[in-house]
């Protein structure tokens, strides 16, 4: 019997749901970590749109290339009824699900370090300039690093820029 539990969490809390593979002959494992942001402002949606690319690179390089734990590593934005979240998924047959989960969390720590120590404001400003220049239409869906995010028409003209410090604070 299949079911999908729904759990209301208090802000800052977490919930872990684990399923073990019931087929002992299947060597494949996978983890799907979901980080819910909730309802976001247009500015916050632009920030997660920006974060997706560098986070995808960080997770892929760490889990697949350096640790060689998975053959699939994916990062994406989820939107269910305007409740946004980010998913990190890894699948492979080279490590346990617990080991893969630890490395997904390690990827987030590495990404946080990248935001603080390597990211420069010019990269963010280039992203915003590109966003403004390429997307001046009445209503559109913007594809950022293969993730579709819908922005309201009036936001395009009045786009609010964000700083590196704001991005770090949002991520934390």
mmCIF file of N, CA and C in Angstrom, residues 6-89:
data_model
loop_
_atom_site.group_PDB
_atom_site.id
_atom_site.type_symbol
_atom_site.label_atom_id
_atom_site.label_comp_id
_atom_site.label_asym_id
_atom_site.label_seq_id
_atom_site.Cartn_x
_atom_site.Cartn_y
_atom_site.Cartn_z
ATOM 1 N N UNK A 6 1.693 13.740 5.057
ATOM 2 C CA UNK A 6 1.751 15.193 5.075
ATOM 3 C C UNK A 6 2.025 15.591 6.513
ATOM 4 N N UNK A 7 3.040 16.411 6.686
ATOM 5 C CA UNK A 7 3.430 16.819 8.028
ATOM 6 C C UNK A 7 3.599 18.324 8.058
ATOM 7 N N UNK A 8 2.903 18.989 8.949
ATOM 8 C CA UNK A 8 3.077 20.423 9.130
ATOM 9 C C UNK A 8 4.214 20.617 10.124
ATOM 10 N N UNK A 9 5.210 21.369 9.713
ATOM 11 C CA UNK A 9 6.379 21.590 10.561
ATOM 12 C C UNK A 9 6.421 23.021 11.048
ATOM 13 N N UNK A 10 6.950 23.199 12.221
ATOM 14 C CA UNK A 10 7.217 24.550 12.715
ATOM 15 C C UNK A 10 8.441 25.086 12.003
ATOM 16 N N UNK A 11 8.503 26.399 11.855
ATOM 17 C CA UNK A 11 9.643 27.016 11.179
ATOM 18 C C UNK A 11 10.941 26.602 11.866
ATOM 19 N N UNK A 12 11.928 26.235 11.047
ATOM 20 C CA UNK A 12 13.229 25.837 11.564
ATOM 21 C C UNK A 12 13.327 24.371 11.947
ATOM 22 N N UNK A 13 12.231 23.641 11.846
ATOM 23 C CA UNK A 13 12.274 22.228 12.192
ATOM 24 C C UNK A 13 12.434 21.378 10.935
ATOM 25 N N UNK A 14 12.654 20.099 11.127
ATOM 26 C CA UNK A 14 12.841 19.221 9.984
ATOM 27 C C UNK A 14 12.112 17.902 10.220
ATOM 28 N N UNK A 15 11.942 17.179 9.139
ATOM 29 C CA UNK A 15 11.269 15.890 9.174
ATOM 30 C C UNK A 15 12.000 14.979 8.200
ATOM 31 N N UNK A 16 12.328 13.793 8.615
ATOM 32 C CA UNK A 16 13.024 12.840 7.757
ATOM 33 C C UNK A 16 12.130 11.628 7.587
ATOM 34 N N UNK A 17 11.930 11.246 6.360
ATOM 35 C CA UNK A 17 11.150 10.058 6.037
ATOM 36 C C UNK A 17 12.047 9.156 5.214
ATOM 37 N N UNK A 18 12.291 7.945 5.691
ATOM 38 C CA UNK A 18 13.178 7.011 5.000
ATOM 39 C C UNK A 18 12.421 5.751 4.631
ATOM 40 N N UNK A 19 12.707 5.268 3.440
ATOM 41 C CA UNK A 19 12.195 3.976 2.997
ATOM 42 C C UNK A 19 13.387 3.131 2.603
ATOM 43 N N UNK A 20 13.401 1.916 3.009
ATOM 44 C CA UNK A 20 14.459 0.999 2.602
ATOM 45 C C UNK A 20 13.998 0.228 1.371
ATOM 46 N N UNK A 21 14.937 -0.087 0.504
ATOM 47 C CA UNK A 21 14.646 -0.883 -0.679
ATOM 48 C C UNK A 21 14.264 -2.295 -0.229
ATOM 49 N N UNK A 22 13.096 -2.730 -0.628
ATOM 50 C CA UNK A 22 12.612 -4.040 -0.194
ATOM 51 C C UNK A 22 13.154 -5.180 -1.047
ATOM 52 N N UNK A 23 13.833 -4.869 -2.125
ATOM 53 C CA UNK A 23 14.390 -5.903 -3.006
ATOM 54 C C UNK A 23 15.876 -6.061 -2.697
ATOM 55 N N UNK A 24 16.270 -7.128 -2.026
ATOM 56 C CA UNK A 24 17.680 -7.297 -1.646
ATOM 57 C C UNK A 24 18.613 -7.488 -2.854
ATOM 58 N N UNK A 25 18.076 -7.818 -4.016
ATOM 59 C CA UNK A 25 18.914 -8.004 -5.212
ATOM 60 C C UNK A 25 19.181 -6.685 -5.938
ATOM 61 N N UNK A 26 18.443 -5.648 -5.591
ATOM 62 C CA UNK A 26 18.602 -4.347 -6.238
ATOM 63 C C UNK A 26 19.684 -3.562 -5.508
ATOM 64 N N UNK A 27 20.750 -3.241 -6.200
ATOM 65 C CA UNK A 27 21.877 -2.541 -5.577
ATOM 66 C C UNK A 27 21.735 -1.026 -5.647
ATOM 67 N N UNK A 28 20.700 -0.528 -6.303
ATOM 68 C CA UNK A 28 20.517 0.915 -6.457
ATOM 69 C C UNK A 28 19.987 1.547 -5.182
ATOM 70 N N UNK A 29 20.466 2.732 -4.902
ATOM 71 C CA UNK A 29 20.033 3.535 -3.768
ATOM 72 C C UNK A 29 19.742 4.938 -4.256
ATOM 73 N N UNK A 30 18.970 5.641 -3.500
ATOM 74 C CA UNK A 30 18.708 7.019 -3.851
ATOM 75 C C UNK A 30 18.281 7.831 -2.649
ATOM 76 N N UNK A 31 18.554 9.122 -2.710
ATOM 77 C CA UNK A 31 18.083 10.058 -1.693
ATOM 78 C C UNK A 31 17.445 11.235 -2.404
ATOM 79 N N UNK A 32 16.434 11.773 -1.778
ATOM 80 C CA UNK A 32 15.724 12.942 -2.292
ATOM 81 C C UNK A 32 15.540 13.871 -1.107
ATOM 82 N N UNK A 33 16.368 14.894 -1.038
ATOM 83 C CA UNK A 33 16.264 15.863 0.053
ATOM 84 C C UNK A 33 15.505 17.072 -0.465
ATOM 85 N N UNK A 34 14.520 17.479 0.295
ATOM 86 C CA UNK A 34 13.679 18.617 -0.079
ATOM 87 C C UNK A 34 13.755 19.661 1.022
ATOM 88 N N UNK A 35 14.057 20.893 0.632
ATOM 89 C CA UNK A 35 14.193 21.996 1.577
ATOM 90 C C UNK A 35 13.111 23.010 1.246
ATOM 91 N N UNK A 36 12.099 23.073 2.098
ATOM 92 C CA UNK A 36 10.955 23.930 1.810
ATOM 93 C C UNK A 36 11.217 25.353 2.278
ATOM 94 N N UNK A 37 10.938 26.303 1.376
ATOM 95 C CA UNK A 37 11.076 27.718 1.699
ATOM 96 C C UNK A 37 9.740 28.325 2.096
ATOM 97 N N UNK A 38 8.662 27.789 1.586
ATOM 98 C CA UNK A 38 7.340 28.368 1.825
ATOM 99 C C UNK A 38 6.990 29.339 0.711
ATOM 100 N N UNK A 39 6.079 30.256 1.025
ATOM 101 C CA UNK A 39 5.704 31.277 0.037
ATOM 102 C C UNK A 39 6.828 32.291 -0.031
ATOM 103 N N UNK A 40 7.175 32.673 -1.258
ATOM 104 C CA UNK A 40 8.310 33.569 -1.456
ATOM 105 C C UNK A 40 7.891 34.835 -2.179
ATOM 106 N N UNK A 41 8.590 35.904 -1.880
ATOM 107 C CA UNK A 41 8.415 37.144 -2.638
ATOM 108 C C UNK A 41 9.074 36.959 -4.005
ATOM 109 N N UNK A 42 8.789 37.878 -4.905
ATOM 110 C CA UNK A 42 9.425 37.829 -6.233
ATOM 111 C C UNK A 42 10.954 37.893 -6.090
ATOM 112 N N UNK A 43 11.433 38.715 -5.181
ATOM 113 C CA UNK A 43 12.871 38.845 -4.958
ATOM 114 C C UNK A 43 13.468 37.523 -4.491
ATOM 115 N N UNK A 44 12.794 36.855 -3.559
ATOM 116 C CA UNK A 44 13.292 35.571 -3.062
ATOM 117 C C UNK A 44 13.250 34.500 -4.153
ATOM 118 N N UNK A 45 12.224 34.553 -5.016
ATOM 119 C CA UNK A 45 12.163 33.605 -6.128
ATOM 120 C C UNK A 45 13.309 33.843 -7.102
ATOM 121 N N UNK A 46 13.663 35.105 -7.292
ATOM 122 C CA UNK A 46 14.810 35.404 -8.147
ATOM 123 C C UNK A 46 16.099 34.878 -7.508
ATOM 124 N N UNK A 47 16.198 34.961 -6.186
ATOM 125 C CA UNK A 47 17.387 34.447 -5.496
ATOM 126 C C UNK A 47 17.503 32.932 -5.635
ATOM 127 N N UNK A 48 16.393 32.193 -5.482
ATOM 128 C CA UNK A 48 16.516 30.736 -5.639
ATOM 129 C C UNK A 48 16.777 30.366 -7.088
ATOM 130 N N UNK A 49 16.268 31.182 -7.999
ATOM 131 C CA UNK A 49 16.561 30.948 -9.411
ATOM 132 C C UNK A 49 18.060 31.099 -9.662
ATOM 133 N N UNK A 50 18.654 32.110 -9.053
ATOM 134 C CA UNK A 50 20.096 32.316 -9.189
ATOM 135 C C UNK A 50 20.889 31.174 -8.538
ATOM 136 N N UNK A 51 20.469 30.753 -7.340
ATOM 137 C CA UNK A 51 21.220 29.737 -6.578
ATOM 138 C C UNK A 51 21.250 28.365 -7.241
ATOM 139 N N UNK A 52 20.246 28.053 -8.034
ATOM 140 C CA UNK A 52 20.118 26.703 -8.574
ATOM 141 C C UNK A 52 21.343 26.265 -9.367
ATOM 142 N N UNK A 53 21.859 27.119 -10.232
ATOM 143 C CA UNK A 53 23.016 26.752 -11.061
ATOM 144 C C UNK A 53 24.265 26.435 -10.258
ATOM 145 N N UNK A 54 24.716 27.375 -9.424
ATOM 146 C CA UNK A 54 25.916 27.082 -8.627
ATOM 147 C C UNK A 54 25.738 25.916 -7.652
ATOM 148 N N UNK A 55 24.537 25.761 -7.088
ATOM 149 C CA UNK A 55 24.301 24.637 -6.180
ATOM 150 C C UNK A 55 24.335 23.322 -6.946
ATOM 151 N N UNK A 56 23.773 23.318 -8.150
ATOM 152 C CA UNK A 56 23.803 22.106 -8.984
ATOM 153 C C UNK A 56 25.258 21.715 -9.266
ATOM 154 N N UNK A 57 26.081 22.673 -9.625
ATOM 155 C CA UNK A 57 27.498 22.394 -9.895
ATOM 156 C C UNK A 57 28.210 21.875 -8.660
ATOM 157 N N UNK A 58 27.957 22.505 -7.526
ATOM 158 C CA UNK A 58 28.601 22.085 -6.275
ATOM 159 C C UNK A 58 28.216 20.657 -5.913
ATOM 160 N N UNK A 59 26.926 20.352 -5.947
ATOM 161 C CA UNK A 59 26.461 19.016 -5.577
ATOM 162 C C UNK A 59 26.991 17.963 -6.547
ATOM 163 N N UNK A 60 26.933 18.255 -7.836
ATOM 164 C CA UNK A 60 27.411 17.304 -8.844
ATOM 165 C C UNK A 60 28.901 17.034 -8.661
ATOM 166 N N UNK A 61 29.681 18.110 -8.536
ATOM 167 C CA UNK A 61 31.125 17.943 -8.390
ATOM 168 C C UNK A 61 31.482 17.184 -7.111
ATOM 169 N N UNK A 62 30.766 17.455 -6.037
ATOM 170 C CA UNK A 62 31.087 16.796 -4.772
ATOM 171 C C UNK A 62 30.637 15.334 -4.752
ATOM 172 N N UNK A 63 29.346 15.097 -5.042
ATOM 173 C CA UNK A 63 28.787 13.742 -4.898
ATOM 174 C C UNK A 63 29.233 12.822 -6.024
ATOM 175 N N UNK A 64 29.158 13.297 -7.242
ATOM 176 C CA UNK A 64 29.458 12.404 -8.361
ATOM 177 C C UNK A 64 30.946 12.374 -8.706
ATOM 178 N N UNK A 65 31.554 13.540 -8.819
ATOM 179 C CA UNK A 65 32.942 13.579 -9.278
ATOM 180 C C UNK A 65 33.933 13.234 -8.167
ATOM 181 N N UNK A 66 33.868 13.955 -7.047
ATOM 182 C CA UNK A 66 34.844 13.726 -5.977
ATOM 183 C C UNK A 66 34.580 12.449 -5.188
ATOM 184 N N UNK A 67 33.341 12.243 -4.778
ATOM 185 C CA UNK A 67 33.010 11.073 -3.946
ATOM 186 C C UNK A 67 32.649 9.845 -4.774
ATOM 187 N N UNK A 68 32.307 10.044 -6.037
ATOM 188 C CA UNK A 68 31.927 8.959 -6.959
ATOM 189 C C UNK A 68 30.853 8.058 -6.351
ATOM 190 N N UNK A 69 29.833 8.696 -5.792
ATOM 191 C CA UNK A 69 28.776 7.961 -5.100
ATOM 192 C C UNK A 69 27.526 7.766 -5.934
ATOM 193 N N UNK A 70 27.296 8.579 -6.918
ATOM 194 C CA UNK A 70 26.044 8.482 -7.651
ATOM 195 C C UNK A 70 26.247 8.649 -9.134
ATOM 196 N N UNK A 71 25.334 8.072 -9.902
ATOM 197 C CA UNK A 71 25.384 8.300 -11.341
ATOM 198 C C UNK A 71 24.389 9.363 -11.749
ATOM 199 N N UNK A 72 23.480 9.735 -10.852
ATOM 200 C CA UNK A 72 22.572 10.855 -11.085
ATOM 201 C C UNK A 72 22.657 11.781 -9.883
ATOM 202 N N UNK A 73 22.881 13.050 -10.145
ATOM 203 C CA UNK A 73 22.815 14.079 -9.115
ATOM 204 C C UNK A 73 22.030 15.232 -9.726
ATOM 205 N N UNK A 74 20.979 15.635 -9.054
ATOM 206 C CA UNK A 74 20.078 16.635 -9.605
ATOM 207 C C UNK A 74 19.724 17.656 -8.536
ATOM 208 N N UNK A 75 19.614 18.915 -8.954
ATOM 209 C CA UNK A 75 19.169 19.994 -8.079
ATOM 210 C C UNK A 75 18.080 20.743 -8.836
ATOM 211 N N UNK A 76 16.999 21.061 -8.167
ATOM 212 C CA UNK A 76 15.921 21.767 -8.844
ATOM 213 C C UNK A 76 15.003 22.493 -7.892
ATOM 214 N N UNK A 77 14.146 23.297 -8.475
ATOM 215 C CA UNK A 77 13.169 24.069 -7.729
ATOM 216 C C UNK A 77 11.822 23.370 -7.845
ATOM 217 N N UNK A 78 11.138 23.268 -6.735
ATOM 218 C CA UNK A 78 9.790 22.694 -6.708
ATOM 219 C C UNK A 78 8.814 23.805 -6.341
ATOM 220 N N UNK A 79 7.641 23.776 -6.941
ATOM 221 C CA UNK A 79 6.591 24.735 -6.646
ATOM 222 C C UNK A 79 5.274 23.987 -6.588
ATOM 223 N N UNK A 80 4.743 23.874 -5.406
ATOM 224 C CA UNK A 80 3.450 23.222 -5.219
ATOM 225 C C UNK A 80 2.518 24.235 -4.572
ATOM 226 N N UNK A 81 1.554 24.712 -5.343
ATOM 227 C CA UNK A 81 0.583 25.702 -4.846
ATOM 228 C C UNK A 81 1.280 26.942 -4.294
ATOM 229 N N UNK A 82 2.285 27.409 -5.006
ATOM 230 C CA UNK A 82 3.075 28.602 -4.645
ATOM 231 C C UNK A 82 3.862 28.434 -3.349
ATOM 232 N N UNK A 83 4.081 27.195 -2.937
ATOM 233 C CA UNK A 83 4.972 26.889 -1.818
ATOM 234 C C UNK A 83 6.248 26.360 -2.463
ATOM 235 N N UNK A 84 7.319 27.123 -2.344
ATOM 236 C CA UNK A 84 8.558 26.800 -3.039
ATOM 237 C C UNK A 84 9.521 26.010 -2.163
ATOM 238 N N UNK A 85 10.313 25.210 -2.821
ATOM 239 C CA UNK A 85 11.350 24.458 -2.154
ATOM 240 C C UNK A 85 12.423 24.071 -3.153
ATOM 241 N N UNK A 86 13.521 23.582 -2.651
ATOM 242 C CA UNK A 86 14.607 23.127 -3.502
ATOM 243 C C UNK A 86 14.870 21.661 -3.192
ATOM 244 N N UNK A 87 15.052 20.877 -4.244
ATOM 245 C CA UNK A 87 15.329 19.456 -4.087
ATOM 246 C C UNK A 87 16.762 19.167 -4.497
ATOM 247 N N UNK A 88 17.358 18.227 -3.797
ATOM 248 C CA UNK A 88 18.644 17.667 -4.205
ATOM 249 C C UNK A 88 18.445 16.159 -4.203
ATOM 250 N N UNK A 89 18.683 15.556 -5.350
ATOM 251 C CA UNK A 89 18.474 14.126 -5.500
ATOM 252 C C UNK A 89 19.773 13.483 -5.967
#
